[in-house]
XYZ file of C-alpha atoms in Angstrom:
776
model
C -160.409 209.108 117.689
C -157.502 210.544 115.720
C -158.205 212.595 112.659
C -157.741 210.507 109.545
C -157.287 213.080 106.803
C -153.771 211.785 106.036
C -155.362 208.409 105.421
C -157.533 209.820 102.643
C -154.606 211.680 101.095
C -152.730 208.402 101.017
C -155.606 206.847 99.112
C -155.112 209.344 96.315
C -151.842 207.579 95.547
C -153.164 204.040 95.826
C -156.255 202.460 94.390
C -158.630 201.875 97.257
C -160.400 199.231 95.165
C -157.418 196.914 94.787
C -155.442 194.976 97.339
C -152.230 196.550 98.551
C -150.028 194.687 96.118
C -146.643 196.332 96.056
C -144.195 195.653 98.838
C -143.907 199.383 99.595
C -147.667 199.872 100.017
C -147.909 196.691 102.072
C -145.105 197.795 104.390
C -146.614 201.275 104.722
C -150.023 199.901 105.659
C -148.549 197.445 108.154
C -146.542 200.236 109.769
C -149.622 202.434 110.045
C -151.942 199.812 111.566
C -149.380 197.921 113.646
C -150.684 194.664 115.080
C -154.130 195.417 113.660
C -152.699 194.876 110.174
C -152.568 191.139 110.891
C -156.383 191.015 110.729
C -156.521 192.582 107.271
C -153.614 190.480 106.014
C -155.434 187.413 107.326
C -158.498 188.375 105.290
C -156.303 188.631 102.219
C -154.760 185.224 102.939
C -158.187 183.666 103.462
C -159.525 185.096 100.205
C -156.503 183.732 98.317
C -157.044 180.241 99.777
C -154.092 180.243 102.183
C -156.022 179.061 105.243
C -152.975 178.185 107.347
C -151.552 181.684 106.984
C -154.974 183.191 107.695
C -155.229 181.156 110.900
C -151.795 182.272 112.016
C -152.448 185.949 111.374
C -155.937 185.937 112.928
C -154.484 184.417 116.097
C -151.864 187.161 116.294
C -154.516 189.844 115.771
C -156.769 188.191 118.355
C -153.983 188.394 120.895
C -152.348 191.716 120.055
C -154.885 193.756 118.113
C -157.029 196.621 119.370
C -160.389 195.757 120.898
C -162.562 195.715 117.803
C -159.884 194.015 115.688
C -159.226 191.385 118.354
C -162.910 190.582 118.550
C -163.341 190.374 114.775
C -160.341 188.064 114.617
C -161.833 185.858 117.310
C -165.073 185.693 115.319
C -163.254 184.892 112.073
C -161.392 181.995 113.676
C -164.680 180.183 114.319
C -164.953 179.661 110.561
C -161.467 178.344 109.784
C -159.336 175.250 110.366
C -160.226 171.792 111.631
C -163.275 170.983 113.712
C -161.114 171.239 116.823
C -159.761 174.625 115.703
C -163.260 176.006 115.188
C -164.572 174.642 118.471
C -161.566 176.022 120.356
C -162.135 179.389 118.687
C -165.839 179.349 119.616
C -164.980 178.509 123.215
C -162.454 181.348 123.335
C -164.973 183.779 121.883
C -167.701 182.845 124.351
C -165.306 182.940 127.303
C -163.626 186.224 126.376
C -166.646 188.348 125.447
C -169.861 188.577 127.426
C -172.016 190.259 124.757
C -174.891 188.419 123.149
C -173.601 188.673 119.581
C -170.392 186.834 120.508
C -172.383 184.090 122.219
C -174.561 183.703 119.123
C -171.535 183.340 116.835
C -169.991 180.796 119.222
C -173.239 178.839 119.472
C -173.542 178.720 115.683
C -170.192 176.968 115.563
C -171.117 174.627 118.418
C -174.377 173.742 116.670
C -172.727 173.090 113.308
C -170.457 170.622 115.058
C -173.175 168.911 117.125
C -172.007 170.325 120.454
C -175.577 170.574 121.702
C -174.796 170.050 125.382
C -172.338 172.946 125.260
C -175.003 175.252 123.837
C -177.511 174.201 126.487
C -175.024 174.826 129.286
C -173.935 178.222 127.963
C -177.499 179.431 127.387
C -178.957 178.291 130.696
C -180.648 181.252 132.301
C -181.095 183.428 129.192
C -184.327 185.401 129.064
C -186.914 183.910 126.726
C -188.597 187.326 126.674
C -185.525 189.466 125.929
C -182.710 187.401 124.389
C -182.237 187.539 120.632
C -184.441 185.063 118.846
C -181.542 183.387 117.058
C -179.895 182.513 120.360
C -183.148 181.083 121.718
C -183.612 179.107 118.505
C -180.140 177.548 118.842
C -180.883 176.629 122.453
C -184.252 175.054 121.661
C -182.924 173.059 118.729
C -180.146 171.794 120.977
C -182.663 170.820 123.667
C -184.605 168.936 121.012
C -181.505 167.098 119.827
C -180.757 165.979 123.375
C -184.403 165.043 124.059
C -184.288 167.444 126.982
C -187.643 167.676 128.778
C -187.273 171.467 129.075
C -187.911 171.900 125.355
C -191.726 171.870 125.554
C -192.031 174.439 128.315
C -189.402 176.818 126.936
C -190.689 176.543 123.360
C -194.220 177.354 124.503
C -193.089 180.246 126.712
C -191.052 181.704 123.852
C -193.985 181.418 121.475
C -196.478 183.227 123.685
C -194.203 185.952 125.063
C -192.806 187.452 121.840
C -194.047 188.651 118.465
C -193.768 185.792 115.966
C -190.469 185.946 114.033
C -188.769 183.925 111.306
C -186.867 182.076 114.025
C -190.153 180.998 115.615
C -191.381 179.606 112.322
C -188.063 177.871 111.611
C -188.228 176.067 114.968
C -191.867 175.014 114.594
C -190.946 172.018 112.406
C -188.804 170.569 115.194
C -191.685 171.019 117.637
C -194.019 169.120 115.313
C -191.496 166.308 114.856
C -191.240 165.827 118.600
C -195.019 165.997 118.856
C -195.366 163.247 116.257
C -193.114 161.047 118.361
C -195.428 161.632 121.310
C -198.439 160.853 119.124
C -196.855 157.512 118.281
C -196.645 156.897 122.026
C -200.340 157.764 122.324
C -201.176 155.252 119.611
C -199.013 152.625 121.287
C -200.691 153.093 124.687
C -204.138 153.049 123.069
C -203.404 149.786 121.285
C -202.031 148.325 124.518
C -205.166 149.355 126.396
C -207.391 147.825 123.706
C -205.536 144.521 123.979
C -206.100 144.513 127.732
C -209.797 145.174 127.219
C -210.030 142.302 124.757
C -208.175 140.053 127.161
C -210.513 141.061 129.998
C -213.637 140.413 127.914
C -212.371 136.985 126.990
C -211.611 136.133 130.625
C -215.055 137.317 131.750
C -216.817 135.207 129.161
C -214.878 132.133 130.267
C -215.559 132.583 133.992
C -219.253 133.629 133.830
C -221.860 130.794 134.310
C -223.731 130.159 131.058
C -227.192 130.350 132.695
C -226.443 133.749 134.258
C -224.821 135.400 131.227
C -228.098 136.764 129.882
C -228.859 138.508 133.158
C -225.367 139.800 133.826
C -225.835 143.277 132.469
C -229.087 143.779 134.388
C -227.636 142.450 137.625
C -224.585 144.663 137.612
C -226.616 147.749 136.754
C -228.878 147.137 139.710
C -225.993 146.451 142.007
C -227.302 142.896 142.620
C -224.396 140.811 141.398
C -223.254 138.094 143.731
C -220.112 139.387 145.370
C -218.876 135.820 145.790
C -219.329 134.877 142.158
C -216.425 134.392 139.820
C -217.788 137.074 137.447
C -217.902 139.646 140.253
C -214.330 138.853 141.155
C -213.127 139.286 137.589
C -214.597 142.838 137.358
C -211.698 144.121 139.473
C -209.128 143.178 136.808
C -207.133 146.241 135.523
C -204.963 146.544 132.404
C -201.354 145.588 132.815
C -199.494 148.654 134.099
C -202.699 150.387 135.204
C -204.648 153.206 133.543
C -202.071 155.993 134.113
C -200.069 155.585 130.849
C -203.216 155.899 128.779
C -204.538 158.856 130.746
C -201.214 160.670 130.344
C -201.231 159.919 126.628
C -204.768 161.246 126.256
C -203.859 164.426 128.113
C -201.001 164.917 125.666
C -203.410 164.394 122.801
C -205.510 167.353 123.951
C -202.387 169.585 123.866
C -203.767 173.073 124.571
C -200.247 174.472 124.083
C -200.266 173.406 120.435
C -203.713 174.934 120.024
C -202.381 178.272 121.255
C -199.188 178.066 119.201
C -201.085 177.230 116.005
C -203.492 180.074 116.730
C -200.608 182.537 117.003
C -199.089 181.343 113.727
C -202.428 181.667 111.949
C -202.828 185.229 113.238
C -199.276 185.987 112.092
C -200.306 184.898 108.599
C -203.466 187.055 108.882
C -205.839 184.116 108.570
C -208.408 185.995 110.612
C -211.460 184.162 109.274
C -209.925 180.984 110.666
C -208.707 182.402 113.964
C -211.796 184.387 114.948
C -213.978 181.303 115.650
C -211.220 179.912 117.896
C -211.187 182.839 120.338
C -213.592 181.294 122.854
C -211.528 178.107 122.819
C -208.349 180.060 123.589
C -210.012 181.962 126.417
C -211.410 178.695 127.826
C -207.932 177.180 127.968
C -206.734 180.016 130.180
C -209.913 179.909 132.264
C -209.461 176.187 132.939
C -205.908 176.838 134.021
C -206.922 179.695 136.265
C -204.384 181.937 134.529
C -204.596 185.475 133.163
C -204.237 185.469 129.410
C -200.852 186.509 128.008
C -200.381 189.926 126.391
C -199.393 188.557 122.989
C -202.556 186.419 122.923
C -204.659 189.439 123.855
C -203.175 191.338 120.951
C -203.823 188.395 118.615
C -207.414 188.070 119.823
C -207.884 191.785 119.174
C -206.623 191.457 115.604
C -208.702 188.329 114.973
C -211.839 190.121 116.145
C -211.124 193.379 114.353
C -210.584 191.704 110.982
C -212.502 188.441 111.395
C -216.039 189.616 112.232
C -218.567 192.215 111.108
C -220.394 192.352 114.431
C -218.253 195.177 115.761
C -220.560 196.494 118.468
C -221.159 193.137 120.163
C -217.441 192.391 119.959
C -216.589 195.750 121.504
C -218.895 194.946 124.415
C -217.087 191.628 124.899
C -213.774 193.465 125.173
C -215.343 195.842 127.686
C -216.275 192.844 129.831
C -212.866 191.257 129.327
C -211.115 194.438 130.499
C -212.785 194.102 133.913
C -211.122 190.696 134.442
C -207.582 191.798 133.580
C -204.790 193.565 135.399
C -204.344 197.244 134.325
C -201.303 196.439 132.191
C -203.142 193.788 130.197
C -206.433 195.662 130.233
C -204.698 198.031 127.816
C -205.295 195.572 124.973
C -208.968 195.111 125.828
C -209.561 198.895 126.001
C -207.561 199.508 122.825
C -209.397 196.950 120.701
C -212.757 197.890 122.205
C -212.082 201.450 121.012
C -211.202 200.320 117.511
C -214.271 198.086 117.342
C -216.586 200.876 118.519
C -214.990 203.048 115.841
C -215.660 200.445 113.133
C -219.206 199.964 114.396
C -219.880 203.671 113.817
C -222.235 205.928 115.767
C -220.311 205.400 119.010
C -217.807 208.284 119.162
C -218.034 208.734 122.927
C -217.317 205.063 123.590
C -214.457 205.133 121.099
C -212.749 208.093 122.734
C -213.331 206.866 126.293
C -211.833 203.420 125.531
C -208.787 204.948 123.849
C -208.322 207.142 126.921
C -208.693 204.118 129.199
C -205.958 202.395 127.222
C -203.674 205.429 127.439
C -204.114 205.547 131.196
C -203.563 201.786 131.572
C -200.250 201.428 129.773
C -196.758 202.273 130.907
C -195.211 200.999 127.686
C -193.968 203.886 125.510
C -194.592 202.151 122.185
C -198.100 201.092 123.191
C -198.820 204.648 124.322
C -197.641 206.183 121.032
C -199.616 203.654 119.012
C -202.833 204.215 120.967
C -202.489 208.003 120.855
C -201.893 207.833 117.102
C -205.175 205.936 116.632
C -207.054 208.366 118.869
C -205.740 211.392 116.983
C -206.563 209.849 113.614
C -210.080 209.136 114.859
C -210.377 212.786 115.867
C -209.496 213.858 112.335
C -213.179 213.100 111.747
C -214.401 215.177 114.677
C -212.832 218.575 115.332
C -209.577 220.462 115.562
C -210.509 221.409 119.130
C -210.565 217.736 120.088
C -207.123 217.201 118.567
C -205.641 220.206 120.344
C -207.240 219.087 123.619
C -205.834 215.568 123.270
C -202.344 216.814 122.435
C -202.476 219.259 125.336
C -203.357 216.431 127.709
C -201.134 213.659 126.380
C -198.541 215.319 124.149
C -195.872 215.528 126.853
C -195.859 211.732 127.107
C -195.100 211.150 123.417
C -192.037 208.953 123.115
C -191.246 209.136 119.391
C -192.418 212.372 117.785
C -191.562 211.114 114.300
C -194.161 208.353 114.746
C -196.820 211.066 114.377
C -195.448 212.707 111.217
C -197.977 210.965 108.984
C -200.835 212.040 111.263
C -199.776 215.681 111.114
C -199.391 215.333 107.346
C -202.983 214.062 107.132
C -204.161 216.850 109.424
C -202.369 219.393 107.265
C -204.060 218.128 104.093
C -207.469 218.127 105.788
C -207.193 221.663 107.119
C -205.700 223.210 103.987
C -207.995 221.487 101.501
C -211.077 222.496 103.509
C -209.848 226.108 103.857
C -209.556 225.809 107.638
C -206.510 228.036 107.627
C -207.090 229.525 111.035
C -207.308 226.043 112.542
C -203.966 225.187 110.939
C -202.383 228.223 112.571
C -203.921 227.279 115.945
C -202.526 223.750 115.750
C -199.062 225.167 115.122
C -199.186 227.707 117.927
C -200.726 225.394 120.532
C -199.120 222.000 119.836
C -195.719 222.905 118.404
C -193.933 221.190 121.303
C -195.346 217.829 120.184
C -193.851 218.043 116.689
C -190.841 216.237 115.274
C -188.206 218.451 113.654
C -189.684 217.743 110.225
C -193.248 218.565 111.250
C -192.175 221.631 113.228
C -190.505 223.133 110.152
C -193.458 222.252 107.955
C -196.109 223.802 110.207
C -194.007 226.898 110.895
C -193.406 227.555 107.187
C -197.020 226.969 106.133
C -198.306 229.104 109.002
C -196.006 231.906 107.894
C -197.329 231.634 104.354
C -200.955 231.630 105.543
C -200.227 234.838 107.437
C -198.550 236.382 104.376
C -201.463 235.479 102.126
C -203.963 236.856 104.642
C -205.581 233.420 104.963
C -204.955 233.160 108.704
C -205.082 235.775 111.405
C -202.094 235.861 113.663
C -201.861 237.146 117.163
C -201.781 240.843 118.019
C -199.251 242.784 115.998
C -198.182 243.010 112.394
C -198.822 239.899 110.353
C -195.634 240.567 108.374
C -193.536 240.451 111.523
C -195.218 237.237 112.640
C -194.618 235.658 109.230
C -190.938 236.624 109.424
C -190.750 235.067 112.877
C -192.254 231.837 111.530
C -189.774 231.648 108.630
C -186.885 232.491 110.932
C -187.954 229.680 113.218
C -187.683 227.287 110.258
C -184.145 228.468 109.534
C -183.067 228.234 113.164
C -184.279 224.662 113.660
C -183.179 221.256 112.314
C -185.889 221.274 109.681
C -185.797 219.629 106.251
C -183.875 221.314 103.447
C -187.093 221.901 101.521
C -188.614 224.183 104.143
C -185.263 225.839 104.770
C -184.719 226.805 101.135
C -188.339 227.971 100.884
C -187.881 230.105 104.006
C -184.685 231.565 102.520
C -186.715 232.522 99.463
C -189.494 234.153 101.485
C -187.017 236.131 103.597
C -184.929 236.943 100.515
C -181.686 236.032 102.277
C -178.835 236.914 99.898
C -175.754 237.276 102.101
C -173.590 234.182 101.340
C -172.374 233.807 104.907
C -175.961 233.874 106.218
C -177.133 231.360 103.628
C -174.322 228.976 104.549
C -174.979 229.416 108.243
C -178.673 228.639 107.899
C -178.076 225.600 105.685
C -175.288 224.079 107.761
C -176.360 224.953 111.299
C -178.738 222.401 112.814
C -179.004 224.346 116.085
C -178.724 221.117 118.043
C -175.833 220.042 120.269
C -173.564 217.627 118.454
C -174.140 214.048 119.576
C -171.241 212.357 121.258
C -170.120 209.272 119.362
C -168.952 206.300 121.391
C -166.050 205.148 119.238
C -165.198 201.518 119.992
C -162.686 201.227 117.177
C -165.123 200.924 114.269
C -163.371 203.822 112.513
C -160.060 201.927 112.530
C -161.817 198.876 111.108
C -163.277 200.908 108.244
C -159.946 202.540 107.516
C -158.278 199.154 107.326
C -160.904 197.763 104.969
C -160.319 200.692 102.663
C -156.545 200.687 102.739
C -156.054 196.930 102.506
C -158.430 196.653 99.562
C -161.804 195.560 100.932
C -164.183 198.288 99.701
C -166.943 195.682 99.376
C -167.018 195.472 103.175
C -167.323 199.203 103.855
C -171.024 199.813 103.311
C -172.338 196.831 105.278
C -169.908 197.587 108.109
C -170.977 201.236 108.187
C -174.673 200.293 108.223
C -174.168 197.835 111.083
C -172.184 200.279 113.256
C -173.221 203.734 112.032
C -174.246 204.900 115.506
C -170.648 204.483 116.653
C -169.001 206.074 113.598
C -168.194 209.772 113.611
C -169.279 212.202 110.914
C -165.616 212.711 109.981
C -165.077 208.978 109.423
C -168.378 208.688 107.540
C -167.288 211.460 105.173
C -164.021 209.676 104.500
C -165.670 206.328 103.825
C -168.182 207.973 101.510
C -165.287 209.561 99.606
C -163.427 206.263 99.390
C -166.444 204.521 97.879
C -166.902 207.337 95.371
C -163.237 207.015 94.451
C -163.698 203.265 94.044
C -166.611 203.827 91.676
C -164.496 206.141 89.533
C -161.599 203.678 89.372
C -163.582 200.464 88.985
C -166.510 201.866 86.957
C -168.814 200.054 89.365
C -171.817 202.276 90.001
C -172.754 200.276 93.096
C -170.005 202.080 94.990
C -171.505 205.435 93.944
C -174.888 204.391 95.336
C -173.303 203.226 98.594
C -171.322 206.456 98.873
C -174.496 208.514 98.476
C -176.482 206.404 100.935
C -173.838 206.817 103.618
C -173.623 210.569 103.069
C -177.390 211.012 102.998
C -178.016 208.972 106.156
C -175.233 210.824 107.905
C -176.763 214.127 106.794
C -180.248 213.163 108.017
C -178.967 212.195 111.455
C -176.402 214.976 111.727
C -176.396 217.265 114.739
C -174.360 220.367 115.399
C -172.846 222.064 112.364
C -172.959 220.134 109.103
C -169.613 220.017 107.242
C -170.078 221.473 103.766
C -168.083 218.530 102.464
C -170.894 216.263 103.629
C -173.403 218.301 101.600
C -171.335 217.758 98.463
C -171.230 214.022 99.085
C -174.977 213.949 99.755
C -175.659 215.858 96.525
C -173.094 214.363 94.117
C -172.846 214.795 90.370
C -172.521 211.206 89.224
C -172.858 210.651 85.452
C -171.846 214.293 85.025
C -170.946 214.195 81.340
C -174.134 212.340 80.389
C -176.401 214.652 82.391
C -174.683 217.838 81.244
C -174.887 216.769 77.592
C -178.584 215.888 77.837
C -179.390 219.170 79.601
C -177.610 221.119 76.883
C -179.414 219.144 74.175
C -182.898 219.690 75.606
C -182.511 223.090 77.244
C -182.731 222.059 80.907
C -180.770 223.500 83.846
C -178.269 220.870 84.957
C -179.182 221.195 88.641
C -182.788 220.312 87.851
C -181.758 217.108 86.104
C -179.345 216.132 88.891
C -182.150 216.686 91.378
C -184.546 214.557 89.342
C -182.126 211.636 89.006
C -181.207 211.791 92.695
C -184.876 211.846 93.726
C -185.971 209.163 91.284
C -183.252 206.525 91.597
C -180.550 207.738 93.988
C -178.223 207.386 90.971
C -178.760 203.619 90.832
C -178.692 202.761 87.140
C -180.011 199.222 87.671
C -183.005 199.912 89.894
C -186.592 198.937 89.065
C -189.444 200.265 91.195
C -192.410 198.237 92.429
C -194.511 200.018 89.824
C -192.130 198.922 87.051
C -190.204 202.172 86.479
C -186.638 201.569 85.325
C -183.181 203.071 85.497
C -181.746 206.405 86.542
C -184.750 208.503 85.526
C -187.306 205.801 86.431
C -189.172 205.533 83.167
C -192.112 203.204 82.690
C -191.833 200.904 79.689
C -194.620 202.629 77.782
C -193.056 206.056 78.346
C -189.633 204.746 77.382
C -191.005 203.212 74.164
C -192.625 206.517 73.276
C -189.432 208.458 73.985
C -187.337 205.958 72.013
C -189.518 206.598 68.954
C -189.263 210.367 69.331
C -185.486 210.171 69.727
C -185.179 207.529 66.960
C -183.370 205.055 69.189
C -184.901 201.992 67.546
C -186.737 199.118 69.187
C -183.676 197.440 70.724
C -182.668 200.250 73.044
C -181.376 199.382 76.539
C -183.454 201.210 79.148
C -180.796 200.516 81.801
C -177.987 202.044 79.759
C -177.209 205.307 81.634
C -176.741 207.416 78.504
C -179.956 206.172 76.917
C -181.993 206.462 80.107
C -180.790 209.961 81.002
C -181.362 211.235 77.482
C -184.922 209.859 77.387
C -185.691 211.209 80.861
C -184.376 214.672 80.001
C -186.362 214.815 76.785
C -189.503 213.638 78.577
C -189.182 216.292 81.311
C -188.517 218.982 78.724
C -191.650 217.998 76.785
C -193.742 218.052 79.977
C -192.581 221.582 80.774
C -193.692 222.743 77.348
C -197.109 221.141 77.845
C -197.960 222.797 81.186
C -199.580 226.184 81.723
C -196.981 228.949 81.473
C -194.232 226.302 81.046
C -194.346 225.748 84.803
C -191.431 223.582 85.938
C -193.079 222.461 89.161
C -196.228 221.303 87.395
C -194.025 219.401 84.961
C -192.274 217.665 87.858
C -195.645 216.679 89.308
C -196.621 215.344 85.876
C -193.368 213.375 85.703
C -194.364 211.665 88.942
C -198.156 211.370 88.727
C -199.034 211.899 85.060
C -200.020 215.002 83.126
C -203.739 214.176 83.210
C -203.766 214.094 87.008
C -201.931 217.410 87.203
C -204.357 219.098 84.811
C -207.324 217.760 86.791
C -205.789 218.989 90.050
C -205.177 222.440 88.585
C -208.740 222.684 87.325
C -210.142 221.533 90.664
C -208.027 223.970 92.657
C -208.954 226.913 90.422
C -212.648 226.106 90.814
C -212.294 225.635 94.562
C -210.278 228.815 95.003
C -212.850 230.840 93.106
C -215.367 230.124 95.896
C -213.189 231.993 98.407
C -213.727 235.331 96.692
C -209.975 235.955 96.754
C -207.809 236.958 93.769
C -206.693 234.064 91.567
C -202.997 233.247 91.248
C -201.450 231.563 88.234
C -201.525 228.802 87.248
C -203.741 226.989 89.807
C -205.486 229.783 91.682
C -203.639 229.277 94.956
C -199.903 229.907 95.451
C -197.703 227.040 94.230
C -196.199 226.166 97.604
C -199.640 225.882 99.213
C -200.795 223.953 96.139
C -197.982 221.469 96.808
C -199.044 221.056 100.426
C -202.645 220.371 99.359
C -202.058 217.769 96.641
C -204.129 214.594 97.149
C -201.216 212.201 96.434
C -198.769 211.854 99.336
C -196.093 210.478 97.011
C -196.344 213.490 94.710
C -196.214 215.944 97.601
C -193.029 214.375 98.930
C -191.575 214.109 95.419
C -192.077 217.824 94.865
C -190.335 218.671 98.138
C -187.400 216.373 97.361
C -186.774 217.688 93.863
C -187.084 221.370 94.815
C -184.732 220.967 97.789
C -182.229 218.948 95.772
C -182.286 221.388 92.855
C -181.676 224.308 95.246
C -178.760 222.465 96.850
C -177.166 221.497 93.513
C -177.463 225.042 92.189
C -176.017 226.419 95.425
C -173.111 223.971 95.663
C -172.010 223.887 92.022
C -173.505 226.899 90.216
C -173.082 229.565 92.878
C -176.794 230.221 92.846
C -178.658 231.256 95.978
C -181.280 228.706 97.122
C -184.000 231.356 97.091
C -183.342 232.035 93.398
C -183.744 228.375 92.493
C -186.956 228.040 94.502
C -188.388 231.140 92.849
C -187.391 229.874 89.416
C -189.022 226.452 89.859
C -192.036 227.335 91.946
C -193.084 230.735 90.678
């Protein structure tokens, strides 16, 4: 799309957080956006309560606007005007656009206005396995309203072919209501049948001769009743209407479909102690029908068994037998859960591995394959590195989502480093590098380079220094994380500014082509016509179709809005857009995007606190960004509050030291930043050699934990017979990679990378200098 730099320049003259109010700005915006301006003017009219004008303008935009604007106008019209207006708009939307989202919006309007037959007609033929659950829900509720006989079959098919969702649960109440109506029919037919039986008994007693009544039961049981007698004739009497209504009602009462549906819901709610005893009943239902059990039920049965019983070995054997009765595609589930049950049973490693391999060979589904391989590799963490390398060599090329395995490779890294299996770590990198995600590739390359430098791992033939340089260079020439890049810059001592910028900004990946369907124009209009509150949600919904250039502009607009309106929410949204754009960026990263991803919000407050407590400003910016993403109102699940994420007890202690009194506001930015800065400064002074990195770990995990870790690492390192390094025996970067808390490891990486970027962007400091200052 067209470059939109002039658009941002224009915003410098107008407040992007207020509606275009002056006639000049209104005329300018209308001239720029042409017919598309009618959509934004309609939004303004709607917000001000002028519905008639909004209707008029939306209709013009629907007819004359660009594609995305025309569609949004058509959607907006389904919410305005009379019932007829809304229904006409829904019909237009469904007729004009063949995408599923448009049909859903139209069907919402039809449903709200009781047009159930219209919904049924328009959704005939949709896939119960693939269509969006909301659309299926609207169809089923409409079928229920019209008492359409298709409801039962489609509801059941939907329930057994998909993972349970909120829409499934929302529709369940309607299913039960209809079932209760049928149960009333069952009761009615039962009562009717009982009346017929009573009537028959009365008739028999009247027709039977008194002298023979005592022998009647014996005669009939022996087959000796007089065929010509009146009693024998009366035995042929049937209930009025026959037995069929009652038999049908009784069949409905059994309702195996409801049994299966209720079972699935119970599994969804993890009520495994309830669902496990029902497994045989579920399997019997399918056996009686002569049908192969559905995949979703197989998965549910696997979960029920895995978490609902302690007899793992016997259960694993059952799944082995079940696998022989299933098609290869469905046998995947039986093999997979047999493997997990053998694993839980213990002492059956060969069976565990063989069943996982059977599952891998059975499935053609990419997600199932990745999931099964992940479990196999995590099982092999307990066996040997050779097994892991062998498995990755055999199956690694079939991995669908490399990032899915990041946590496995993180666990493997911790295992190998903490047990001093440095050579194994190097082997994993050299032999399975092609299976890594970008993040893991950078991590393993950097650590392998450091192991070579420290003499902990033996490289291939040749100088270990050269091989270490090659490893660090590989980090810099790949789309790795900023942490490993700045650490590699430090190890290679890169000081040339142009080289530093090239390594930081070059992702060495071809730039992705963005399919722009007009979303950029929509975002521009929201900004210029005064709808900043719509920008973030719109960007999130359509970010895959929004260019980096447009994302930068929207991030800037939101930051500008925050400055003008003093609403910090816009700052947070600006940062989130920039950071997500940075994480998914390909090709060369614009330096402007780096500045937006590492902003200096609350600059005066942070600078003042750093000066007061002797902290480098870039360290404090990095801490606030890593802790709260500059959200002054955030509270973590653990109960940490505000910009610097202080726990209440810590905040109370800091308030006393700073003489803030008991009525301090922990969410006040100035108060929170000042307490956080003082707390970090005190932690630095309490660590060995005033080590900044140890203080950051203490800020995250507590000083006691950090001291215990340091003591443990020094003791462990002393057993290697190698020279001790301060302050924890091992080098600080390898110490970071070996910490037992995953959260603290990631926290350390985030803060170091962010501090290096802040110092580089705003203090003119080379990343390597900042890394060396914090880590060593």
